[in-house]
Amino acid sequence: MHMPEKANIIFCSRSHVGKVRRNNEDFLQIHQDRLIAAIADGIGGDDFGEVASQIAVDASVEYLSNANIDTLDQKPAQELGNAIKYANEAIIAIQRNEKKYRNMGSTLSCFWITGKQLHFSWVGDSRIYLIRPSANKITMLTKDHTLDRDKIDAALAPDLYRRAPSILTQKVGSILLLKPDTGSVELENDDIVLACTDGLSDHVKSELMLEYAAKFGDNLETYADLLLDRVLDCGGQDNVSFILAQVKP
């Protein structure tokens, strides 16, 4: 059995209700042993978004932590996509059994690091970024599953045009035929993987994420505190959650 060489990865995370909301509908989990992480942003307000996000994360991490390491190693991105489909089925099963959960849903993004490779999958608009302080570069690896403003006539549908970036085209807990997107990239020493809900990405521009990383990237806890403080300074209208993972030599 081939065991991929383990990268030396340090993780840290933050999850905050923000300054306005009563509930934190975000949920995240890190599986340090397997170098797996997942983050979700529940949808629905009064429709149990916090239940959906927790089920989504728990189910996907459960799937990945029970996956055969050989299968995971041979088809990593595909298995991450399968983990999201598994989470989707778990939520749909609960929706069918319990009427009050009928409208709940969630974004879901997850990743796995093996050797010096990052594999990831997602549905919704919880983003994954790759920050490379050594090259002063930040790359958004995911693409939001939201309505495309370019396809909406602002004059005919001003309200839809305005709301387009916040209307999801895919989420867990909607249809069985979910199509998660997947990807893989090579990692280098000191790279930082940032997975976040829109509570962070809506308020902290990628240039600032990079700027903070360039200054404080060698201390992940300080970097995390700075990102969170920045969101709260901007008003903290939404829940904010993120996971940081850094490759150490």
mmCIF file of C-alpha atoms in Angstrom:
data_model
loop_
_atom_site.group_PDB
_atom_site.id
_atom_site.type_symbol
_atom_site.label_atom_id
_atom_site.label_comp_id
_atom_site.label_asym_id
_atom_site.label_seq_id
_atom_site.Cartn_x
_atom_site.Cartn_y
_atom_site.Cartn_z
ATOM 1 C CA MET A 1 0.000 0.000 0.000
ATOM 2 C CA HIS A 2 1.446 3.321 -1.086
ATOM 3 C CA MET A 3 1.401 5.979 1.615
ATOM 4 C CA PRO A 4 1.905 9.471 0.234
ATOM 5 C CA GLU A 5 4.664 11.408 1.938
ATOM 6 C CA LYS A 6 3.141 13.591 4.646
ATOM 7 C CA ALA A 7 3.641 17.299 4.286
ATOM 8 C CA ASN A 8 4.356 19.311 7.410
ATOM 9 C CA ILE A 9 1.180 21.374 7.615
ATOM 10 C CA ILE A 10 0.074 23.698 10.380
ATOM 11 C CA PHE A 11 -3.587 24.618 10.619
ATOM 12 C CA CYS A 12 -5.495 27.341 12.369
ATOM 13 C CA SER A 13 -9.065 28.610 12.114
ATOM 14 C CA ARG A 14 -11.532 31.227 13.288
ATOM 15 C CA SER A 15 -15.332 31.320 13.373
ATOM 16 C CA HIS A 16 -17.228 34.361 14.644
ATOM 17 C CA VAL A 17 -20.929 35.204 14.680
ATOM 18 C CA GLY A 18 -20.127 38.790 13.649
ATOM 19 C CA LYS A 19 -21.706 41.927 15.108
ATOM 20 C CA VAL A 20 -25.222 41.692 13.669
ATOM 21 C CA ARG A 21 -26.454 38.090 13.396
ATOM 22 C CA ARG A 22 -27.805 36.118 16.353
ATOM 23 C CA ASN A 23 -26.770 32.699 15.037
ATOM 24 C CA ASN A 24 -23.518 31.490 13.563
ATOM 25 C CA GLU A 25 -24.601 29.482 10.506
ATOM 26 C CA ASP A 26 -20.990 28.805 9.489
ATOM 27 C CA PHE A 27 -19.316 25.549 10.423
ATOM 28 C CA LEU A 28 -15.827 24.193 9.894
ATOM 29 C CA GLN A 29 -13.713 21.195 10.793
ATOM 30 C CA ILE A 30 -10.040 20.245 10.499
ATOM 31 C CA HIS A 31 -8.867 16.635 10.491
ATOM 32 C CA GLN A 32 -5.190 17.138 11.393
ATOM 33 C CA ASP A 33 -4.307 13.456 11.046
ATOM 34 C CA ARG A 34 -5.421 13.170 7.440
ATOM 35 C CA LEU A 35 -4.731 16.830 6.531
ATOM 36 C CA ILE A 36 -8.376 17.298 5.552
ATOM 37 C CA ALA A 37 -10.484 20.395 6.171
ATOM 38 C CA ALA A 38 -14.027 21.508 5.318
ATOM 39 C CA ILE A 39 -15.978 24.740 5.695
ATOM 40 C CA ALA A 40 -19.639 25.553 5.084
ATOM 41 C CA ASP A 41 -21.962 28.552 5.205
ATOM 42 C CA GLY A 42 -25.553 27.612 6.028
ATOM 43 C CA ILE A 43 -28.380 29.170 4.041
ATOM 44 C CA GLY A 44 -31.862 29.957 5.099
ATOM 45 C CA GLY A 45 -31.766 32.180 8.173
ATOM 46 C CA ASP A 46 -34.750 30.805 10.064
ATOM 47 C CA ASP A 47 -34.619 27.663 7.901
ATOM 48 C CA PHE A 48 -31.927 25.918 9.979
ATOM 49 C CA GLY A 49 -28.872 27.015 8.020
ATOM 50 C CA GLU A 50 -26.694 26.156 11.026
ATOM 51 C CA VAL A 51 -28.003 22.561 10.935
ATOM 52 C CA ALA A 52 -27.251 22.246 7.219
ATOM 53 C CA SER A 53 -23.698 23.591 7.503
ATOM 54 C CA GLN A 54 -22.835 21.256 10.375
ATOM 55 C CA ILE A 55 -24.234 18.198 8.595
ATOM 56 C CA ALA A 56 -22.422 19.208 5.388
ATOM 57 C CA VAL A 57 -19.045 19.499 7.098
ATOM 58 C CA ASP A 58 -19.456 16.455 9.353
ATOM 59 C CA ALA A 59 -20.607 14.230 6.481
ATOM 60 C CA SER A 60 -17.864 15.289 4.058
ATOM 61 C CA VAL A 61 -15.088 14.920 6.645
ATOM 62 C CA GLU A 62 -16.527 11.545 7.699
ATOM 63 C CA TYR A 63 -16.504 10.376 4.076
ATOM 64 C CA LEU A 64 -12.914 11.509 3.507
ATOM 65 C CA SER A 65 -11.546 10.203 6.803
ATOM 66 C CA ASN A 66 -13.078 6.780 6.100
ATOM 67 C CA ALA A 67 -11.955 6.703 2.467
ATOM 68 C CA ASN A 68 -9.342 4.147 1.516
ATOM 69 C CA ILE A 69 -6.037 6.053 1.406
ATOM 70 C CA ASP A 70 -5.121 4.369 -1.916
ATOM 71 C CA THR A 71 -8.392 5.491 -3.547
ATOM 72 C CA LEU A 72 -7.898 8.974 -2.132
ATOM 73 C CA ASP A 73 -4.341 9.014 -3.454
ATOM 74 C CA GLN A 74 -5.312 7.820 -6.960
ATOM 75 C CA LYS A 75 -8.389 10.001 -7.487
ATOM 76 C CA PRO A 76 -8.083 12.791 -4.908
ATOM 77 C CA ALA A 77 -10.160 15.540 -6.551
ATOM 78 C CA GLN A 78 -12.839 13.029 -7.582
ATOM 79 C CA GLU A 79 -13.069 11.665 -4.022
ATOM 80 C CA LEU A 80 -13.430 15.203 -2.628
ATOM 81 C CA GLY A 81 -16.301 15.740 -5.059
ATOM 82 C CA ASN A 82 -17.814 12.455 -3.869
ATOM 83 C CA ALA A 83 -17.540 13.677 -0.276
ATOM 84 C CA ILE A 84 -19.635 16.725 -1.192
ATOM 85 C CA LYS A 85 -22.206 14.515 -2.948
ATOM 86 C CA TYR A 86 -22.335 12.325 0.173
ATOM 87 C CA ALA A 87 -22.985 15.429 2.318
ATOM 88 C CA ASN A 88 -25.689 16.534 -0.113
ATOM 89 C CA GLU A 89 -27.438 13.153 0.159
ATOM 90 C CA ALA A 90 -27.225 13.298 3.960
ATOM 91 C CA ILE A 91 -29.012 16.667 4.021
ATOM 92 C CA ILE A 92 -31.638 15.607 1.480
ATOM 93 C CA ALA A 93 -32.417 12.485 3.546
ATOM 94 C CA ILE A 94 -33.098 14.678 6.590
ATOM 95 C CA GLN A 95 -35.203 17.111 4.525
ATOM 96 C CA ARG A 96 -37.383 14.225 3.366
ATOM 97 C CA ASN A 97 -37.933 12.987 6.915
ATOM 98 C CA GLU A 98 -38.481 16.317 8.642
ATOM 99 C CA LYS A 99 -40.652 19.010 7.097
ATOM 100 C CA LYS A 100 -39.106 21.891 9.066
ATOM 101 C CA TYR A 101 -35.725 21.265 7.398
ATOM 102 C CA ARG A 102 -37.194 21.384 3.879
ATOM 103 C CA ASN A 103 -35.618 24.746 2.928
ATOM 104 C CA MET A 104 -32.226 24.453 4.583
ATOM 105 C CA GLY A 105 -29.073 24.322 2.504
ATOM 106 C CA SER A 106 -25.397 25.194 2.645
ATOM 107 C CA THR A 107 -22.272 25.988 0.701
ATOM 108 C CA LEU A 108 -19.466 23.452 1.160
ATOM 109 C CA SER A 109 -15.768 23.616 0.333
ATOM 110 C CA CYS A 110 -13.235 20.990 1.337
ATOM 111 C CA PHE A 111 -9.580 20.249 0.712
ATOM 112 C CA TRP A 112 -6.934 17.603 1.285
ATOM 113 C CA ILE A 113 -3.168 18.044 1.309
ATOM 114 C CA THR A 114 -0.904 15.157 0.399
ATOM 115 C CA GLY A 115 2.819 15.425 -0.183
ATOM 116 C CA LYS A 116 3.116 18.856 -1.742
ATOM 117 C CA GLN A 117 -0.270 18.843 -3.466
ATOM 118 C CA LEU A 118 -3.527 20.550 -2.584
ATOM 119 C CA HIS A 119 -6.733 18.902 -3.826
ATOM 120 C CA PHE A 120 -10.061 20.679 -3.361
ATOM 121 C CA SER A 121 -13.756 20.619 -4.232
ATOM 122 C CA TRP A 122 -16.676 22.960 -3.654
ATOM 123 C CA VAL A 123 -20.277 23.999 -4.256
ATOM 124 C CA GLY A 124 -21.504 27.506 -3.525
ATOM 125 C CA ASP A 125 -19.407 30.586 -2.786
ATOM 126 C CA SER A 126 -17.174 29.569 0.133
ATOM 127 C CA ARG A 127 -13.814 30.249 -1.453
ATOM 128 C CA ILE A 128 -10.378 28.658 -1.390
ATOM 129 C CA TYR A 129 -7.332 30.832 -2.022
ATOM 130 C CA LEU A 130 -3.676 29.936 -2.452
ATOM 131 C CA ILE A 131 -1.388 32.586 -0.976
ATOM 132 C CA ARG A 132 2.297 32.457 -1.912
ATOM 133 C CA PRO A 133 4.059 35.167 0.125
ATOM 134 C CA SER A 134 7.460 34.275 -1.423
ATOM 135 C CA ALA A 135 6.169 35.373 -4.854
ATOM 136 C CA ASN A 136 3.836 38.076 -3.484
ATOM 137 C CA LYS A 137 0.931 36.259 -5.152
ATOM 138 C CA ILE A 138 -2.624 35.257 -4.250
ATOM 139 C CA THR A 139 -4.798 33.025 -6.450
ATOM 140 C CA MET A 140 -8.497 32.337 -5.999
ATOM 141 C CA LEU A 141 -8.749 28.611 -6.761
ATOM 142 C CA THR A 142 -12.545 28.345 -6.666
ATOM 143 C CA LYS A 143 -15.155 30.082 -8.795
ATOM 144 C CA ASP A 144 -18.334 31.217 -7.036
ATOM 145 C CA HIS A 145 -21.442 29.256 -7.989
ATOM 146 C CA THR A 146 -23.571 32.388 -8.202
ATOM 147 C CA LEU A 147 -25.705 34.074 -10.865
ATOM 148 C CA ASP A 148 -23.651 35.704 -13.609
ATOM 149 C CA ARG A 149 -24.328 39.446 -13.723
ATOM 150 C CA ASP A 150 -23.177 39.596 -17.351
ATOM 151 C CA LYS A 151 -26.218 37.550 -18.333
ATOM 152 C CA ILE A 152 -28.737 39.821 -16.581
ATOM 153 C CA ASP A 153 -30.145 43.029 -18.066
ATOM 154 C CA ALA A 154 -29.711 45.647 -15.338
ATOM 155 C CA ALA A 155 -32.443 47.826 -16.869
ATOM 156 C CA LEU A 156 -35.004 45.020 -17.083
ATOM 157 C CA ALA A 157 -34.216 43.340 -13.743
ATOM 158 C CA PRO A 158 -32.393 45.830 -11.492
ATOM 159 C CA ASP A 159 -33.129 43.930 -8.283
ATOM 160 C CA LEU A 160 -31.903 40.607 -9.695
ATOM 161 C CA TYR A 161 -28.827 42.331 -11.138
ATOM 162 C CA ARG A 162 -28.005 43.826 -7.730
ATOM 163 C CA ARG A 163 -28.518 40.536 -5.866
ATOM 164 C CA ALA A 164 -26.892 38.248 -8.464
ATOM 165 C CA PRO A 165 -23.537 37.762 -6.649
ATOM 166 C CA SER A 166 -25.383 36.511 -3.557
ATOM 167 C CA ILE A 167 -27.777 34.112 -5.344
ATOM 168 C CA LEU A 168 -26.311 30.616 -5.421
ATOM 169 C CA THR A 169 -26.645 28.393 -8.474
ATOM 170 C CA GLN A 170 -25.455 25.333 -6.516
ATOM 171 C CA LYS A 171 -25.664 24.340 -2.860
ATOM 172 C CA VAL A 172 -25.803 21.186 -0.776
ATOM 173 C CA GLY A 173 -29.343 20.260 0.159
ATOM 174 C CA SER A 174 -31.118 21.141 -3.079
ATOM 175 C CA ILE A 175 -30.967 18.477 -5.810
ATOM 176 C CA LEU A 176 -29.524 14.977 -5.925
ATOM 177 C CA LEU A 177 -27.734 15.676 -9.226
ATOM 178 C CA LEU A 178 -25.205 18.014 -7.666
ATOM 179 C CA LYS A 179 -22.056 18.801 -9.691
ATOM 180 C CA PRO A 180 -19.245 19.863 -7.381
ATOM 181 C CA ASP A 181 -16.239 21.489 -9.034
ATOM 182 C CA THR A 182 -12.776 20.148 -8.229
ATOM 183 C CA GLY A 183 -9.135 21.073 -8.700
ATOM 184 C CA SER A 184 -5.541 20.338 -7.729
ATOM 185 C CA VAL A 185 -2.425 22.523 -7.441
ATOM 186 C CA GLU A 186 1.211 22.074 -6.427
ATOM 187 C CA LEU A 187 2.272 23.624 -3.137
ATOM 188 C CA GLU A 188 5.577 25.166 -2.096
ATOM 189 C CA ASN A 189 7.093 25.770 1.331
ATOM 190 C CA ASP A 190 5.446 28.668 3.228
ATOM 191 C CA ASP A 191 2.358 28.638 0.968
ATOM 192 C CA ILE A 192 -0.873 29.384 2.828
ATOM 193 C CA VAL A 193 -4.195 27.806 1.886
ATOM 194 C CA LEU A 194 -7.135 29.976 2.951
ATOM 195 C CA ALA A 195 -10.671 28.523 2.868
ATOM 196 C CA CYS A 196 -13.348 31.017 3.901
ATOM 197 C CA THR A 197 -17.041 31.858 3.950
ATOM 198 C CA ASP A 198 -18.249 35.030 2.227
ATOM 199 C CA GLY A 199 -18.225 36.803 5.590
ATOM 200 C CA LEU A 200 -14.484 37.152 5.007
ATOM 201 C CA SER A 201 -14.216 37.423 1.211
ATOM 202 C CA ASP A 202 -16.967 40.078 0.985
ATOM 203 C CA HIS A 203 -15.090 42.414 3.325
ATOM 204 C CA VAL A 204 -11.399 41.681 2.906
ATOM 205 C CA LYS A 205 -10.058 42.166 -0.605
ATOM 206 C CA SER A 206 -7.565 39.584 -1.851
ATOM 207 C CA GLU A 207 -4.831 42.269 -2.040
ATOM 208 C CA LEU A 208 -5.205 42.823 1.699
ATOM 209 C CA MET A 209 -5.199 39.061 2.423
ATOM 210 C CA LEU A 210 -1.870 38.949 0.583
ATOM 211 C CA GLU A 211 -0.501 42.080 2.239
ATOM 212 C CA TYR A 212 -1.182 40.688 5.730
ATOM 213 C CA ALA A 213 0.316 37.327 4.732
ATOM 214 C CA ALA A 214 3.483 39.000 3.442
ATOM 215 C CA LYS A 215 3.921 40.768 6.783
ATOM 216 C CA PHE A 216 2.693 38.170 9.254
ATOM 217 C CA GLY A 217 2.534 34.912 7.264
ATOM 218 C CA ASP A 218 5.249 33.363 9.423
ATOM 219 C CA ASN A 219 2.823 33.479 12.375
ATOM 220 C CA LEU A 220 -0.481 31.920 11.367
ATOM 221 C CA GLU A 221 -2.298 32.815 14.610
ATOM 222 C CA THR A 222 -1.404 36.521 14.234
ATOM 223 C CA TYR A 223 -2.451 36.414 10.592
ATOM 224 C CA ALA A 224 -5.809 34.849 11.538
ATOM 225 C CA ASP A 225 -6.437 37.494 14.213
ATOM 226 C CA LEU A 226 -5.689 40.285 11.735
ATOM 227 C CA LEU A 227 -8.135 38.920 9.164
ATOM 228 C CA LEU A 228 -10.894 38.544 11.752
ATOM 229 C CA ASP A 229 -10.269 42.015 13.237
ATOM 230 C CA ARG A 230 -10.449 43.521 9.764
ATOM 231 C CA VAL A 231 -13.892 41.998 9.109
ATOM 232 C CA LEU A 232 -15.216 43.169 12.472
ATOM 233 C CA ASP A 233 -13.797 46.643 11.856
ATOM 234 C CA CYS A 234 -15.772 46.698 8.589
ATOM 235 C CA GLY A 235 -19.004 46.159 10.527
ATOM 236 C CA GLY A 236 -19.145 42.354 10.773
ATOM 237 C CA GLN A 237 -22.618 42.162 9.203
ATOM 238 C CA ASP A 238 -22.291 38.434 8.500
ATOM 239 C CA ASN A 239 -20.854 35.381 10.228
ATOM 240 C CA VAL A 240 -17.178 35.037 9.379
ATOM 241 C CA SER A 241 -15.227 31.777 9.309
ATOM 242 C CA PHE A 242 -11.996 30.623 7.744
ATOM 243 C CA ILE A 243 -9.368 27.895 7.832
ATOM 244 C CA LEU A 244 -5.663 28.514 7.270
ATOM 245 C CA ALA A 245 -3.178 25.769 6.389
ATOM 246 C CA GLN A 246 0.510 26.453 5.866
ATOM 247 C CA VAL A 247 3.202 24.277 4.343
ATOM 248 C CA LYS A 248 6.290 24.190 6.549
ATOM 249 C CA PRO A 249 9.667 22.800 5.448
#
